[in-house]
Short mmCIF file of C-alpha atoms in Angstrom, two decimals:
data_model
loop_
_atom_site.label_atom_id
_atom_site.label_comp_id
_atom_site.label_asym_id
_atom_site.label_seq_id
_atom_site.Cartn_x
_atom_site.Cartn_y
_atom_site.Cartn_z
CA MET A 12 53.50 -18.58 26.74
CA ALA A 13 54.01 -17.60 30.34
CA VAL A 14 57.30 -18.73 31.83
CA LEU A 15 57.02 -21.69 34.21
CA LYS A 16 59.67 -22.52 36.81
CA TRP A 17 59.98 -25.10 39.55
CA ASP A 18 58.46 -23.58 42.68
CA HIS A 19 58.21 -26.41 45.19
CA LEU A 20 57.17 -30.00 45.69
CA VAL A 21 54.61 -31.71 47.89
CA HIS A 22 55.49 -34.72 50.05
CA TYR A 23 52.63 -36.38 51.94
CA VAL A 24 53.47 -37.28 55.54
CA ASN A 25 51.55 -38.41 58.60
CA ASP A 26 53.64 -36.58 61.18
CA LEU A 27 54.98 -33.13 60.28
CA ASP A 28 57.45 -33.20 63.14
CA GLN A 29 59.25 -36.30 61.84
CA PRO A 30 60.87 -34.67 58.75
CA VAL A 31 61.46 -31.46 60.71
CA GLN A 32 63.41 -33.43 63.32
CA LEU A 33 65.27 -35.50 60.70
CA PHE A 34 66.34 -32.38 58.82
CA ALA A 35 67.45 -30.66 62.05
CA GLU A 36 69.66 -33.66 62.88
CA HIS A 37 71.44 -33.10 59.56
CA GLY A 38 71.84 -29.34 59.78
CA LEU A 39 68.85 -28.42 57.62
CA THR A 40 66.23 -25.89 58.66
CA ALA A 41 62.62 -27.03 58.41
CA PHE A 42 59.69 -25.73 60.39
CA ARG A 43 55.94 -25.87 60.81
CA GLY A 44 54.36 -23.70 58.09
CA GLY A 45 50.70 -23.39 58.97
CA SER A 46 47.19 -24.59 58.26
CA HIS A 47 45.06 -24.55 55.12
CA LYS A 48 41.85 -23.74 56.92
CA ASP A 49 39.69 -24.27 53.81
CA TRP A 50 41.12 -27.71 52.97
CA GLY A 51 41.85 -29.46 56.27
CA THR A 52 45.58 -29.82 55.62
CA TYR A 53 48.68 -28.34 57.23
CA ASN A 54 52.34 -28.28 56.35
CA ALA A 55 55.99 -28.04 57.29
CA LEU A 56 58.43 -26.25 55.02
CA SER A 57 62.12 -26.13 54.18
CA TYR A 58 63.38 -23.34 51.93
CA PHE A 59 66.27 -23.26 49.45
CA GLY A 60 65.83 -19.80 47.98
CA LEU A 61 62.54 -19.52 46.10
CA THR A 62 62.33 -23.31 45.73
CA TYR A 63 61.18 -25.27 48.74
CA LEU A 64 59.89 -28.52 50.18
CA GLU A 65 56.35 -28.78 51.48
CA PHE A 66 55.59 -31.69 53.80
CA LEU A 67 51.81 -31.91 53.75
CA GLY A 68 49.65 -33.69 56.33
CA ILE A 69 45.94 -33.97 57.06
CA GLU A 70 44.82 -31.86 60.01
CA ASN A 71 41.06 -32.23 59.62
CA LEU A 72 40.11 -35.43 57.78
CA GLU A 73 36.42 -34.61 57.46
CA LEU A 74 37.17 -31.22 55.88
CA ALA A 75 39.87 -32.70 53.61
CA ARG A 76 37.43 -35.37 52.40
CA SER A 77 34.90 -32.67 51.47
CA THR A 78 37.38 -30.76 49.28
CA LYS A 79 36.19 -30.96 45.68
CA HIS A 80 38.52 -29.14 43.30
CA ASN A 81 41.94 -29.58 44.87
CA VAL A 82 43.42 -32.85 43.58
CA VAL A 83 46.44 -32.42 45.87
CA VAL A 84 44.19 -32.67 48.92
CA ARG A 85 42.11 -35.46 47.37
CA ASP A 86 45.26 -37.49 46.71
CA ALA A 87 46.44 -36.91 50.28
CA VAL A 88 43.19 -38.38 51.58
CA THR A 89 43.59 -41.37 49.25
CA LEU A 90 47.27 -42.09 49.92
CA LEU A 91 47.66 -41.34 53.62
CA PRO A 92 48.30 -42.85 56.06
CA GLU A 93 49.69 -45.85 54.15
CA HIS A 94 51.87 -44.09 51.58
CA GLU A 95 54.05 -41.15 52.59
CA VAL A 96 55.07 -40.43 49.00
CA LEU A 97 56.52 -37.55 47.08
CA SER A 98 53.32 -36.33 45.46
CA ARG A 99 54.07 -33.88 42.68
CA VAL A 100 56.10 -30.85 41.71
CA VAL A 101 54.62 -27.36 41.52
CA LEU A 102 55.34 -24.90 38.70
CA ARG A 103 55.30 -21.14 39.30
CA THR A 104 54.00 -18.64 36.76
CA ASP A 105 53.29 -14.92 36.61
CA ASP A 106 50.26 -15.43 34.32
CA ILE A 107 48.09 -18.31 35.46
CA GLU A 108 45.25 -17.42 33.06
CA ALA A 109 47.60 -17.82 30.08
CA VAL A 110 48.71 -21.23 31.37
CA GLU A 111 45.07 -22.20 31.90
CA GLY A 112 44.26 -21.29 28.30
CA LYS A 113 47.09 -23.38 26.87
CA LEU A 114 46.35 -26.42 29.01
CA LYS A 115 42.64 -26.26 28.18
CA ALA A 116 43.51 -26.10 24.49
CA ALA A 117 45.61 -29.23 24.99
CA GLY A 118 42.50 -30.98 26.30
CA LEU A 119 43.50 -31.31 29.96
CA ALA A 120 40.91 -31.32 32.75
CA LEU A 121 41.67 -28.42 35.07
CA SER A 122 40.35 -27.23 38.38
CA PRO A 123 39.04 -23.69 38.56
CA ILE A 124 41.73 -21.18 39.49
CA ILE A 125 41.59 -21.34 43.28
CA ASP A 126 42.44 -18.55 45.68
CA GLY A 127 44.64 -20.11 48.37
CA ARG A 128 45.53 -18.74 51.74
CA ARG A 129 46.94 -19.86 55.04
CA LEU A 130 48.31 -18.33 58.19
CA ASP A 131 51.99 -18.91 58.82
CA ASN A 132 53.30 -19.83 62.24
CA GLN A 133 53.52 -16.15 63.16
CA GLY A 134 49.95 -15.42 62.12
CA ARG A 135 50.81 -13.72 58.81
CA LEU A 136 48.41 -14.29 55.92
CA ILE A 137 50.06 -15.98 52.90
CA GLU A 138 48.10 -15.77 49.64
CA TRP A 139 48.38 -17.35 46.20
CA ARG A 140 46.36 -18.56 43.24
CA MET A 141 46.61 -22.12 42.05
CA MET A 142 45.20 -24.56 39.54
CA THR A 143 45.42 -28.34 39.61
CA ILE A 144 45.38 -30.75 36.68
CA ASP A 145 43.36 -33.93 36.90
CA GLY A 146 44.54 -37.18 35.38
CA ASP A 147 48.04 -38.26 34.51
CA PHE A 148 50.36 -39.12 31.64
CA GLN A 149 51.08 -42.84 31.55
CA GLY A 150 50.44 -42.93 35.31
CA LEU A 151 52.59 -39.89 36.18
CA ALA A 152 50.63 -37.17 38.01
CA TYR A 153 50.81 -33.72 36.48
CA PRO A 154 52.33 -30.75 38.33
CA PHE A 155 50.01 -28.11 39.69
CA ILE A 156 50.37 -24.45 38.81
CA ILE A 157 50.78 -21.60 41.29
CA GLN A 158 50.96 -17.82 41.06
CA TRP A 159 52.08 -15.90 44.12
CA SER A 160 50.79 -12.45 44.98
CA GLN A 161 54.36 -11.09 44.73
CA ALA A 162 56.91 -11.09 41.91
CA ASP A 163 59.92 -13.39 42.43
CA GLU A 164 62.41 -10.74 43.57
CA GLU A 165 59.93 -9.09 45.91
CA ARG A 166 58.87 -12.42 47.34
CA LEU A 167 62.45 -13.55 47.95
CA ASP A 168 63.15 -10.29 49.79
CA SER A 169 60.05 -10.90 51.93
CA LEU A 170 61.07 -14.50 52.69
CA ASN A 171 64.56 -13.36 53.67
CA ALA A 172 63.30 -10.49 55.81
CA ALA A 173 60.89 -12.79 57.64
CA GLY A 174 63.65 -15.34 58.30
CA ILE A 175 61.70 -17.98 56.38
CA ASN A 176 64.50 -18.40 53.86
CA GLN A 177 67.76 -18.50 55.77
CA PRO A 178 71.15 -20.23 55.51
CA HIS A 179 71.08 -23.84 56.64
CA PRO A 180 73.41 -24.68 59.55
CA ALA A 181 75.05 -27.47 57.52
CA GLY A 182 76.22 -25.03 54.82
CA LYS A 183 75.22 -24.04 51.31
CA VAL A 184 72.50 -26.28 49.88
CA ASP A 185 70.52 -25.82 46.66
CA MET A 186 67.69 -27.87 45.21
CA ALA A 187 69.19 -29.14 41.98
CA GLY A 188 66.70 -31.62 40.60
CA ALA A 189 63.71 -33.90 40.84
CA VAL A 190 63.83 -37.48 39.57
CA PHE A 191 60.76 -39.19 38.12
CA ARG A 192 60.80 -42.94 37.59
CA VAL A 193 58.58 -43.57 34.55
CA SER A 194 57.95 -46.35 32.06
CA ASP A 195 58.83 -44.20 29.02
CA PRO A 196 61.24 -41.36 29.91
CA ALA A 197 61.44 -39.94 26.38
CA ALA A 198 57.65 -39.72 26.02
CA ALA A 199 57.12 -38.21 29.50
CA ALA A 200 59.83 -35.58 28.99
CA SER A 201 58.50 -34.65 25.57
CA HIS A 202 54.90 -34.42 26.83
CA TRP A 203 55.77 -32.17 29.78
CA SER A 204 58.03 -30.04 27.60
CA GLU A 205 55.24 -29.42 25.10
CA LEU A 206 52.60 -28.73 27.76
CA PHE A 207 54.62 -26.49 30.05
CA GLY A 208 57.14 -24.95 27.67
CA ILE A 209 60.09 -26.40 29.60
CA PRO A 210 62.98 -27.14 27.23
CA VAL A 211 64.30 -30.68 26.90
CA SER A 212 68.01 -30.67 27.55
CA GLY A 213 68.41 -34.04 25.85
CA PRO A 214 69.21 -37.50 27.09
CA ALA A 215 70.61 -37.25 30.60
CA ASP A 216 73.69 -39.29 29.81
CA GLY A 217 73.00 -40.73 26.38
CA PHE A 218 73.16 -44.36 27.48
CA ASP A 219 70.48 -45.33 29.96
CA GLY A 220 67.45 -43.78 28.27
CA SER A 221 67.05 -40.92 30.75
CA TYR A 222 65.87 -37.48 29.65
CA SER A 223 66.10 -34.11 31.38
CA LEU A 224 64.08 -30.89 31.35
CA LYS A 225 65.46 -27.52 32.39
CA ALA A 226 63.14 -26.60 35.26
CA GLY A 227 64.90 -23.45 36.46
CA ASP A 228 68.11 -21.49 36.13
CA GLN A 229 70.20 -24.38 37.50
CA GLN A 230 67.56 -27.03 38.12
CA MET A 231 66.54 -30.12 36.21
CA PHE A 232 63.69 -32.59 36.07
CA GLU A 233 65.11 -35.98 35.20
CA PHE A 234 62.99 -38.80 33.82
CA VAL A 235 64.53 -42.23 34.33
CA THR A 236 63.29 -45.71 33.57
CA GLY A 237 61.12 -47.33 36.24
CA GLU A 238 57.72 -48.83 36.79
CA GLU A 239 56.54 -46.51 39.59
CA ASN A 240 55.49 -43.62 37.30
CA ARG A 241 55.94 -41.06 40.02
CA LEU A 242 58.29 -38.56 41.57
CA SER A 243 60.78 -40.57 43.63
CA ARG A 244 63.88 -38.54 44.52
CA ILE A 245 65.02 -34.98 45.16
CA VAL A 246 68.64 -34.07 44.47
CA PHE A 247 70.50 -31.29 46.29
CA ARG A 248 73.78 -29.62 45.43
CA THR A 249 75.86 -28.86 48.51
CA ASP A 250 79.34 -27.96 49.70
CA SER A 251 78.60 -29.31 53.18
CA PRO A 252 80.92 -32.15 54.31
CA GLN A 253 78.13 -33.12 56.72
CA LEU A 254 75.64 -33.65 53.89
CA LYS A 255 77.66 -34.56 50.82
CA GLY A 256 77.05 -38.21 49.91
CA GLN A 257 74.11 -38.54 52.29
CA THR A 258 70.62 -39.82 51.44
CA LEU A 259 67.77 -38.98 53.80
CA THR A 260 64.60 -41.03 53.57
CA VAL A 261 61.18 -39.72 54.54
CA GLY A 262 58.44 -42.30 53.97
CA GLU A 263 58.83 -43.44 50.36
CA GLY A 264 60.77 -40.35 49.25
CA GLU A 265 64.53 -39.89 49.02
CA TYR A 266 66.57 -36.71 49.49
CA VAL A 267 70.03 -37.10 47.98
CA PHE A 268 72.91 -34.69 48.61
CA GLU A 269 75.68 -34.49 46.00
#
């Protein structure tokens, strides 16, 4: 099985400048990313090494409505402008065909593997391959799968050299976890673990019914009890006195700094 790691997350927003401004006020670098010319969407980004936040908005509603295979765009059209929610996490692989084969064998409905591209804000072409998963598990949307054109180390060097990944003014900040509020944490964690080969680290604290998956070298997906059945919170690890203990709210999503 190909290795899958947490790559980024998608947060639907109406105004890309609002989270960029909010982050800047708290010493965090976020910036306009670029346009998805084939899908009618555009984004703003904030990097924490190879893992990053993608604030996604609709730039061309007619084009976004006509998108057939990309469930991320379809959901954006459905949810915006009323619900600026954390949409879903994205898992990175170096062998998307192998992941496709396993997920098909598990009976999931997949999009074709899509060639993605956009121009960044300096006109550079960014390319990737991606595959979305239709449906959900007990109401929780599945991640989508991405494969970049560069290996991790090479890509990180490129991001650093381009100034896309850079130290945040507030200090050291790492993306530590994503929290999903679901009706059955044990079942959701077990299902994702089996599908994506992400190990269960066990009950989060042994008392409240939460379960965790190891989503990266020092990153966790935590499934806690709730009725929303969706991604609800992103947790950061920081040594910044400016950020520690803070919670930033963008739409219906929370960014918590510990």
